[in-house]
PDB file of C-alpha atoms in Angstrom:
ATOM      1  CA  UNK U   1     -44.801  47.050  -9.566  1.00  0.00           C
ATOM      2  CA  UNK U   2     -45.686  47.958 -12.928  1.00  0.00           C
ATOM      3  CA  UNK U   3     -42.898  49.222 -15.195  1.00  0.00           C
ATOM      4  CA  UNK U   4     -41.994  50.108 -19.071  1.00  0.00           C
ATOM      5  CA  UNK U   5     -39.121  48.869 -21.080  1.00  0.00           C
ATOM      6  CA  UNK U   6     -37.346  51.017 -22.722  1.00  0.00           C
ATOM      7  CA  UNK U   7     -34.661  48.786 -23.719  1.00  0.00           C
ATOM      8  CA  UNK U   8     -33.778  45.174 -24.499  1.00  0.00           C
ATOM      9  CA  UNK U   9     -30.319  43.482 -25.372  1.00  0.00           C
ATOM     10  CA  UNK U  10     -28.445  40.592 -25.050  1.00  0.00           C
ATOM     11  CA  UNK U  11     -25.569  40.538 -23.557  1.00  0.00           C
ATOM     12  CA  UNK U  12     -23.456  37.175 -22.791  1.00  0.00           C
ATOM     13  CA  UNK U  13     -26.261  35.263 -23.326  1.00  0.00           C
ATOM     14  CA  UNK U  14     -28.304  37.151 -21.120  1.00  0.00           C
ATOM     15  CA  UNK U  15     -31.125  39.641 -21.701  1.00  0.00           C
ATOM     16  CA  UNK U  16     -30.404  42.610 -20.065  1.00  0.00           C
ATOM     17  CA  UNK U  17     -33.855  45.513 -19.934  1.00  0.00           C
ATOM     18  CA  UNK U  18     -34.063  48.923 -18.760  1.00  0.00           C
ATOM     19  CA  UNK U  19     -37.159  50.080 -17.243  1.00  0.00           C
ATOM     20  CA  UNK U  20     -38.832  53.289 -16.018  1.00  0.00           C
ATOM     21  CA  UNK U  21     -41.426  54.186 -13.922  1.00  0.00           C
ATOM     22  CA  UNK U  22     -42.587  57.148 -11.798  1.00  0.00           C
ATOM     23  CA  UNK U  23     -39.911  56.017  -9.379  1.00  0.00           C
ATOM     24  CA  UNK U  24     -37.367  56.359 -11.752  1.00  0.00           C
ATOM     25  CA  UNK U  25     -34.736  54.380 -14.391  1.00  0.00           C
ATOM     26  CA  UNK U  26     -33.192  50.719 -13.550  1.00  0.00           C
ATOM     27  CA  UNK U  27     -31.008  48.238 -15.569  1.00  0.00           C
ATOM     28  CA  UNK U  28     -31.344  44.766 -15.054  1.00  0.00           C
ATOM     29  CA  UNK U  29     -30.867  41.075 -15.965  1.00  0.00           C
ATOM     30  CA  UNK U  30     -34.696  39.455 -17.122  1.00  0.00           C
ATOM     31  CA  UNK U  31     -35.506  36.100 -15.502  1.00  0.00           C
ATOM     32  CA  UNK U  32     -38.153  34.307 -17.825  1.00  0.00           C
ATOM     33  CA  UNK U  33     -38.445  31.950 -20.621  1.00  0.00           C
ATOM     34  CA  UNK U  34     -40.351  34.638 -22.656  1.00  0.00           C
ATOM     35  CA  UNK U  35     -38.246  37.399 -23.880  1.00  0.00           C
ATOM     36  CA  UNK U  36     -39.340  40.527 -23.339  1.00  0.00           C
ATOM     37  CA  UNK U  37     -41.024  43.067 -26.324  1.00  0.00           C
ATOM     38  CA  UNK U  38     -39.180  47.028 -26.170  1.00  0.00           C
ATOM     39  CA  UNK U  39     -41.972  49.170 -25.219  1.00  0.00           C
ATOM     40  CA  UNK U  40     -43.985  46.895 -23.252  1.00  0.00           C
ATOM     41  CA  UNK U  41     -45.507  47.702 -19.612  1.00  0.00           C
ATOM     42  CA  UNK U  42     -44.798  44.427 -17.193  1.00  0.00           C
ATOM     43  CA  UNK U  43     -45.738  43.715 -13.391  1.00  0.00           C
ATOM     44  CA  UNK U  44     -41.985  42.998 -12.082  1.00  0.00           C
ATOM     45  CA  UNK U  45     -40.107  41.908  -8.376  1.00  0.00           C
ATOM     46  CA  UNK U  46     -36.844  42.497  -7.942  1.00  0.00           C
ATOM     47  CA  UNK U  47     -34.136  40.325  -6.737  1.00  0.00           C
ATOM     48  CA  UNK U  48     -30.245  41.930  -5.446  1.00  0.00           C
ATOM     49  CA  UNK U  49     -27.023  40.457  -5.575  1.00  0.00           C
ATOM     50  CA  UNK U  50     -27.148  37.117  -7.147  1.00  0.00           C
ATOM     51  CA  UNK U  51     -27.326  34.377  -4.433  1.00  0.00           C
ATOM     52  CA  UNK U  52     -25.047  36.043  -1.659  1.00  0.00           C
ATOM     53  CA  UNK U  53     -26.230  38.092   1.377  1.00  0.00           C
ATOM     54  CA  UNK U  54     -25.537  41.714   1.084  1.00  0.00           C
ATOM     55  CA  UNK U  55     -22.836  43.197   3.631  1.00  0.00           C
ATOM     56  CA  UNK U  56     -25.069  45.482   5.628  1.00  0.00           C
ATOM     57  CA  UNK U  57     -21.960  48.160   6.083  1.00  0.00           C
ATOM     58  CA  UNK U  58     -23.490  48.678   1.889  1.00  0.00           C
ATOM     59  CA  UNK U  59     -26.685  50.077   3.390  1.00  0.00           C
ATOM     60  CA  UNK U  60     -26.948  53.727   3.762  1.00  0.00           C
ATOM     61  CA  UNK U  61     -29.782  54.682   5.668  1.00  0.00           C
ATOM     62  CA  UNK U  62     -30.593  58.729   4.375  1.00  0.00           C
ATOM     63  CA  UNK U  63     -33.187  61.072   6.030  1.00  0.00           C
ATOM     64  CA  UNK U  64     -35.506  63.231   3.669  1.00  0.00           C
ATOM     65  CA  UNK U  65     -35.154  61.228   0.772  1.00  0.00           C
ATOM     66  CA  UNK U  66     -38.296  59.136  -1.565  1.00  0.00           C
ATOM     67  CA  UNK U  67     -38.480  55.638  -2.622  1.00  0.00           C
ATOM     68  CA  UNK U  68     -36.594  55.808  -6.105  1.00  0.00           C
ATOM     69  CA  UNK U  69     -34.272  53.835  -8.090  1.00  0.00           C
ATOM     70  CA  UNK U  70     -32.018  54.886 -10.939  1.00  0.00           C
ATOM     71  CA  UNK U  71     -29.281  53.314 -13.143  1.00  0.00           C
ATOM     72  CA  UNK U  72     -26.408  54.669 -15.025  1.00  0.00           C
ATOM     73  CA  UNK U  73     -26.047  51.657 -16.885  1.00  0.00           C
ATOM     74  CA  UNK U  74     -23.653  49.651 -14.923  1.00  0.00           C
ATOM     75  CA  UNK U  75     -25.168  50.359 -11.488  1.00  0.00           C
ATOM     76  CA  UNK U  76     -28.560  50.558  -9.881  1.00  0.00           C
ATOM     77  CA  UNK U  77     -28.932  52.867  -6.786  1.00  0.00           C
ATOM     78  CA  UNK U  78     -32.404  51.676  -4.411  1.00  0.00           C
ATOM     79  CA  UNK U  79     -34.055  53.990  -2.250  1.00  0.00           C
ATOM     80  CA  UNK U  80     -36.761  52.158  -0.407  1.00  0.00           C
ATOM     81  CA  UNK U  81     -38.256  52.538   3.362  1.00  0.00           C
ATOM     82  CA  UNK U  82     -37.215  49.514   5.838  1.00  0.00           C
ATOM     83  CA  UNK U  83     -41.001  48.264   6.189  1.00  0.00           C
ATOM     84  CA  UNK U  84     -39.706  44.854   8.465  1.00  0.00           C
ATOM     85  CA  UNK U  85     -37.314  42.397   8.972  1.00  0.00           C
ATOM     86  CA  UNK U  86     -37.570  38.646   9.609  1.00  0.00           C
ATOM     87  CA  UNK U  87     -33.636  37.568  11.386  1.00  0.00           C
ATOM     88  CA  UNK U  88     -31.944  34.543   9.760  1.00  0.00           C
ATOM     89  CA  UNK U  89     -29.385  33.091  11.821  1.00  0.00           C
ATOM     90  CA  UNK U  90     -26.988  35.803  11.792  1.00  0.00           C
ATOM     91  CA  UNK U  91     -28.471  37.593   8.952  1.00  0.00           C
ATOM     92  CA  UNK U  92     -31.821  38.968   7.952  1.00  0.00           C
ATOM     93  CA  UNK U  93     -34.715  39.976   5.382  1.00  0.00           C
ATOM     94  CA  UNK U  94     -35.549  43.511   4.882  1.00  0.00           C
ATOM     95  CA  UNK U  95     -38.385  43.801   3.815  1.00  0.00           C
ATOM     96  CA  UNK U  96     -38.564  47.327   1.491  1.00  0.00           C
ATOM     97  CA  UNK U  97     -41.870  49.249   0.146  1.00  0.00           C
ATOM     98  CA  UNK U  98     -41.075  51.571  -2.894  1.00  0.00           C
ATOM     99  CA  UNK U  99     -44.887  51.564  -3.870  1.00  0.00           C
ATOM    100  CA  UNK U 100     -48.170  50.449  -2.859  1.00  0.00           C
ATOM    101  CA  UNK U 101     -47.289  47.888  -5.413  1.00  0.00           C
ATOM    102  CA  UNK U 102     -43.419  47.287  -4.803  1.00  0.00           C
ATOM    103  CA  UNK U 103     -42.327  45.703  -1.961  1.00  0.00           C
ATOM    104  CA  UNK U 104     -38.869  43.735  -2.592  1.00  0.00           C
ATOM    105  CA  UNK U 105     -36.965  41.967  -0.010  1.00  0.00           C
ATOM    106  CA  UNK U 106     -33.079  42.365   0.625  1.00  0.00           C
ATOM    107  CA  UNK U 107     -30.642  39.819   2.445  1.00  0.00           C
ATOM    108  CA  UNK U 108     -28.335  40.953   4.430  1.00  0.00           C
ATOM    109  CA  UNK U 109     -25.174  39.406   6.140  1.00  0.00           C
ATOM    110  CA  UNK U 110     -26.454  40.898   9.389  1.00  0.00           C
ATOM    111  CA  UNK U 111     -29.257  43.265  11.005  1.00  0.00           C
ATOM    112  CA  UNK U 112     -26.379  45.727  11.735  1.00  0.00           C
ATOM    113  CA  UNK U 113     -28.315  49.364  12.336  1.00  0.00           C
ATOM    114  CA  UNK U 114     -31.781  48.988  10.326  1.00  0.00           C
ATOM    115  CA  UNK U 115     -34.487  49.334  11.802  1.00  0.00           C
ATOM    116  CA  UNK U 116     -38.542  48.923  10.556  1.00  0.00           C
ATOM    117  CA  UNK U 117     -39.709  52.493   9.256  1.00  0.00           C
ATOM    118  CA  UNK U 118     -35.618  53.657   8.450  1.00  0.00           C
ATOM    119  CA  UNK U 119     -35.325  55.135   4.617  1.00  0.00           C
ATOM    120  CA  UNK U 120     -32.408  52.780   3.012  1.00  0.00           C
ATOM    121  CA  UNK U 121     -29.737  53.305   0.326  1.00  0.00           C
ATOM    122  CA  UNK U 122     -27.819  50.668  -1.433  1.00  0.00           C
ATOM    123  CA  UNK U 123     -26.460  50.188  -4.950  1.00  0.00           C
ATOM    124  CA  UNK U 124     -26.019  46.926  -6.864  1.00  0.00           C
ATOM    125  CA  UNK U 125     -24.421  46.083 -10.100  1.00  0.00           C
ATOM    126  CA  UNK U 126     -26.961  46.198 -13.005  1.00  0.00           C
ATOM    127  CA  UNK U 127     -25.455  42.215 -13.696  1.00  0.00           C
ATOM    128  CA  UNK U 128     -26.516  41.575 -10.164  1.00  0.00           C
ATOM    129  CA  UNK U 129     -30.522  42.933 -10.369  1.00  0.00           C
ATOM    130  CA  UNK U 130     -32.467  40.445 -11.384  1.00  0.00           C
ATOM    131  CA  UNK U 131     -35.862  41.370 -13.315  1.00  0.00           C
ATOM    132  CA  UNK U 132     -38.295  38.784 -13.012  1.00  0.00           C
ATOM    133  CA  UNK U 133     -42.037  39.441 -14.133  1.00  0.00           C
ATOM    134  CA  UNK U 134     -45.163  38.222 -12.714  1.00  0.00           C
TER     135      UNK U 134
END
């Protein structure tokens, strides 16, 4: 999905953006050998919660709501619809459509109460979003 910086920094030795786009704000760390320029527009994927499965009890699914994320600078909230899920062992993928353009996928520690077409809500540390463009 496409999306506009609004704000680069280093923190720790990491680069840490903000973004925007018609879904909203989020706060990430970049994952590229090229640093990113303020102001630019990049394609992007998401990744959540470093290299651990997320505890599905974290997932909120919400009725009425629109694929959205926003940040208030130490945490990203997700709003996405559940578009599948591929089971791993005791866990699984979501798979999670915020655009035509943004679909991201999610481990989780296990399937729990998802199901395909639900509206999920989960919030990550900005430290654990990982930005990576295409």
């Amino acid at each position: 999905m496409n999306v506009f910086l609004t704000d680069v920094k280093e923190v720790n030795g990491s680069t840490i953006v903000t973004a925007r786009n018609g879904l909203g704000k989020v706060c990430g760390i970049w994952h590229f050998d090229e640093a990113p320029i303020k102001d630019g527009t990049y394609g992007i994927e998401f990744t959540f919660g470093g290299n651990e499965d997320t505890d599905i009890t974290e997932i909120a699914v919400v009725e009425g709501k629109r694929a959205s994320f926003s940040t208030d600078g130490t945490t990203d909230t997700f709003t996405a619809v559940c578009e599948d899920i591929e089971e791993d062992g005791d866990g699984a993928v979501l798979y999670l459509r915020f655009s035509p353009d943004g679909l991201e996928m999610l481990a989780v520690s296990e399937r729990g109460r998802i199901n395909i077409g639900d509206m999920v809500r989960f919030s990550f540390p900005c430290e654990k979003v990982g930005i990576y463009p295409y």
